[in-house]
Amino acid sequence: MHLFSPSSSSPTSKATLTLFSPSQNPKNNSKFYFKIHTKTRTTIPCSSKESPPVLDPKPLSLESSRTNEPNSQESNIVIESKRDSLEGMLVVRRPEMEVAGEDSAESSGKESDDDNTKSVAVIDVGLEEFAKKMSVFEPERVGSSGSSPQEKPLNVNLDLALYKAKVLARRLKYKEAEEILQKCTSYWPEDGRPYVALGKILSKQSKTAAARAVYEKGCQATQGENPYIWQCWAVLENKMGNMRRARELFDAATVADKRHVAAWHGWAILELKQGNVKKARQLLAKGLKFCGGNEYVYQTLALLEAKANRYEQAQYLFRQATKCNPKSCASWLAWAQLEMQKENNLVARKLFEKAVQASPKNRFAWHVWGVFESNIGNIEKARKLLTIGHALNPRDPVLLQSLALLEYKHSTANLARVLFRKASELDPRHQPVWIAWGWMEWKEGNIPTARELYQKALSIDSTTESAARCLQAWGVLEQRAGNLSAARRLFRSSLNINSQSYVTWMTWAKLEDDQGNNVRAEEIRNLYFQQRTEVVDDVSWVTGFLDILDPAVDSIKKLLNMDQDPYKKAQEALRNISRGEEKGGDDSSAGNSSSNNIGNDKEGGGSSGLDLDSFIKERLSLDATKLDVNLETSAAGPAPWRGQSPRSIWKPVKSNRKNVAKF
């Protein structure tokens, strides 16, 4: 039998523990006599500077006896005496406190000075060996293992990575952005922001299945407690037409966080598109109850009141929206649109000024204000506003498109072609640019060119609202060209995409009337009203300041979500298609009458104290005179955005410039 006991010898030395029974002691005879070898361990004291006494390695005698022996009384006396003699040597300690130190004062003095020196040396060796095993003595080794939490990057790296991915996505470098976000989801799986950003990037690339998988993974990683992931997933399903699934996801977002106002508002918009106005109002009311005042909720409620012709309530809600966030450009623009419908042009202009002051670089603000000034006859100011918007947002095709339509109506078709060409190059997949350009070429009599441009627009996507409008315009073109069968097919294709288009139904009916098919024309009108009766409660958010041939309406529709009387809009658009050039004169006279109503305030800036030239110079570092020079240069010769090109079609007469505009 081997027992381990402390010793002053080396860490691996062995000591002999000899046990004597009373019978085998020199004083007492016994049948049991054996030796127990012990092995010493060396540890270091944690809280004391002095080492505890070391046990004497010499053999120790332990006496034991049995109670049934005759000499038990004598044996007990011997054991008690031995126990008293061993109390000074046997010290009970916890394993982490056991040390090998100097000999205790109570141990026998048989150790020499050389033995004490050797013991100290052994302790030093033991300390060295022990230090190699303790990480506290080597701070550089802490967290060296791959699974250590210290290896996880700091949270600031997540913020930097998200910003970098955002910049790459703006530059259309989606692959690099996806790689960064994938790494973020692996390092920070509990954070919902990488999943949201990655899902949006995949959605922009029409990778809906991959985006859905990312959102599902994010919900699992965050244990369903992140409302932003649920809400983005619901928006994706809504775009794909899965209304039932979208409702479930919006509900999950509100359960995850009832104070997440975007979920309440998005769910309300979904119900509005489905015609459930009452349900939408309830959701918006819950949003105000749980989240407090919010400009988007107030703005949507104001639009509902405006649609119901309750203008005082709408104005109050718009005022609440602007109080919640005076920098909300969308609220100012929506309020200005309401005043435009009521023909309060002075108030509308002041609201537009508030909008650009709230967000000086907002492309929608400059665009909508420019179209407003154009509609009331302030052509020069409209051109100036659109030019400022383009200077601030040179990558936006909608501003150039509206400027091209303005120049075509009040300047030359060649200048409009230059602007259309530039807009189509900025975003080749922007359907409204191709549609507007084709409409202009049709008006100019270039029928083959117009057909090519319409075909280009349809090749991008043949299932959108823009495609339905393109097919309707193309049908009018074929009708005027005498291709009646082709025109009917185009009208039918347009209605297959958007069966609620009043313009398309009435244009088709007029075609049948012109051919003498009065019965067929009446059937088409009845089909429209029957179709409309089924969706009489449908809430459509349509802007009312652009006619149907201005393709910029789609971009502003997403921002303003404004409605107008569809019959009035459709009748104006129908006159534009059927009368052609006559509509320009009517619009001009209407614009002149509107401008007469507002008196001498056509420039508008003085009424509210906003000096537009000073504003853009101080806030935007733009010079109005240089903007005018750039616009003239694009009309006279070289476009400010283009270099020399051998494919130039239009050139100014007797021009010695090297850089020629291309269109």
PDB file of C-alpha atoms in Angstrom, residues 3-15 38-45 52-55 93-101 122-123 126-127 130 133:
ATOM      1  CA  LEU A   3       0.106   6.699   0.623  1.00  0.00           C
ATOM      2  CA  PHE A   4       1.159  10.198  -0.498  1.00  0.00           C
ATOM      3  CA  SER A   5       2.253  12.613   2.154  1.00  0.00           C
ATOM      4  CA  PRO A   6       4.119  15.951   2.048  1.00  0.00           C
ATOM      5  CA  SER A   7       7.869  15.795   2.143  1.00  0.00           C
ATOM      6  CA  SER A   8      10.770  18.166   1.955  1.00  0.00           C
ATOM      7  CA  SER A   9      12.507  16.115  -0.695  1.00  0.00           C
ATOM      8  CA  SER A  10      12.185  16.591  -4.456  1.00  0.00           C
ATOM      9  CA  PRO A  11       8.746  16.603  -6.069  1.00  0.00           C
ATOM     10  CA  THR A  12       9.239  13.052  -7.319  1.00  0.00           C
ATOM     11  CA  SER A  13      10.984  11.604  -4.289  1.00  0.00           C
ATOM     12  CA  LYS A  14       9.369   8.932  -2.205  1.00  0.00           C
ATOM     13  CA  ALA A  15       9.194   8.741   1.618  1.00  0.00           C
ATOM     14  CA  THR A  38       4.611   8.065   0.238  1.00  0.00           C
ATOM     15  CA  LYS A  39       5.173  10.429  -2.658  1.00  0.00           C
ATOM     16  CA  THR A  40       5.448  14.155  -2.039  1.00  0.00           C
ATOM     17  CA  ARG A  41       3.802  16.956  -4.068  1.00  0.00           C
ATOM     18  CA  THR A  42       4.976  20.491  -4.384  1.00  0.00           C
ATOM     19  CA  THR A  43       2.456  23.326  -4.683  1.00  0.00           C
ATOM     20  CA  ILE A  44       2.577  27.047  -4.089  1.00  0.00           C
ATOM     21  CA  PRO A  45       0.776  28.991  -1.403  1.00  0.00           C
ATOM     22  CA  PRO A  52       4.026  26.029   5.796  1.00  0.00           C
ATOM     23  CA  PRO A  53       6.159  23.510   7.629  1.00  0.00           C
ATOM     24  CA  VAL A  54       7.280  20.428   5.738  1.00  0.00           C
ATOM     25  CA  LEU A  55       6.670  17.033   7.196  1.00  0.00           C
ATOM     26  CA  ARG A  93      -4.704  21.389   4.133  1.00  0.00           C
ATOM     27  CA  ARG A  94      -6.764  21.777   0.990  1.00  0.00           C
ATOM     28  CA  PRO A  95      -5.124  20.522  -2.201  1.00  0.00           C
ATOM     29  CA  GLU A  96      -4.644  24.031  -3.643  1.00  0.00           C
ATOM     30  CA  MET A  97      -2.990  25.132  -0.412  1.00  0.00           C
ATOM     31  CA  GLU A  98      -0.646  22.200   0.001  1.00  0.00           C
ATOM     32  CA  VAL A  99       2.965  23.266  -0.295  1.00  0.00           C
ATOM     33  CA  ALA A 100       6.358  21.902   0.422  1.00  0.00           C
ATOM     34  CA  GLY A 101       8.250  24.314   2.623  1.00  0.00           C
ATOM     35  CA  VAL A 122      13.389  22.165  -5.047  1.00  0.00           C
ATOM     36  CA  ILE A 123      10.738  24.785  -4.304  1.00  0.00           C
ATOM     37  CA  GLY A 126       8.483  23.536  -8.512  1.00  0.00           C
ATOM     38  CA  LEU A 127       7.536  27.184  -8.911  1.00  0.00           C
ATOM     39  CA  PHE A 130       3.935  25.477 -11.944  1.00  0.00           C
ATOM     40  CA  LYS A 133       1.035  25.686 -16.459  1.00  0.00           C
TER      41      LYS A 133
END
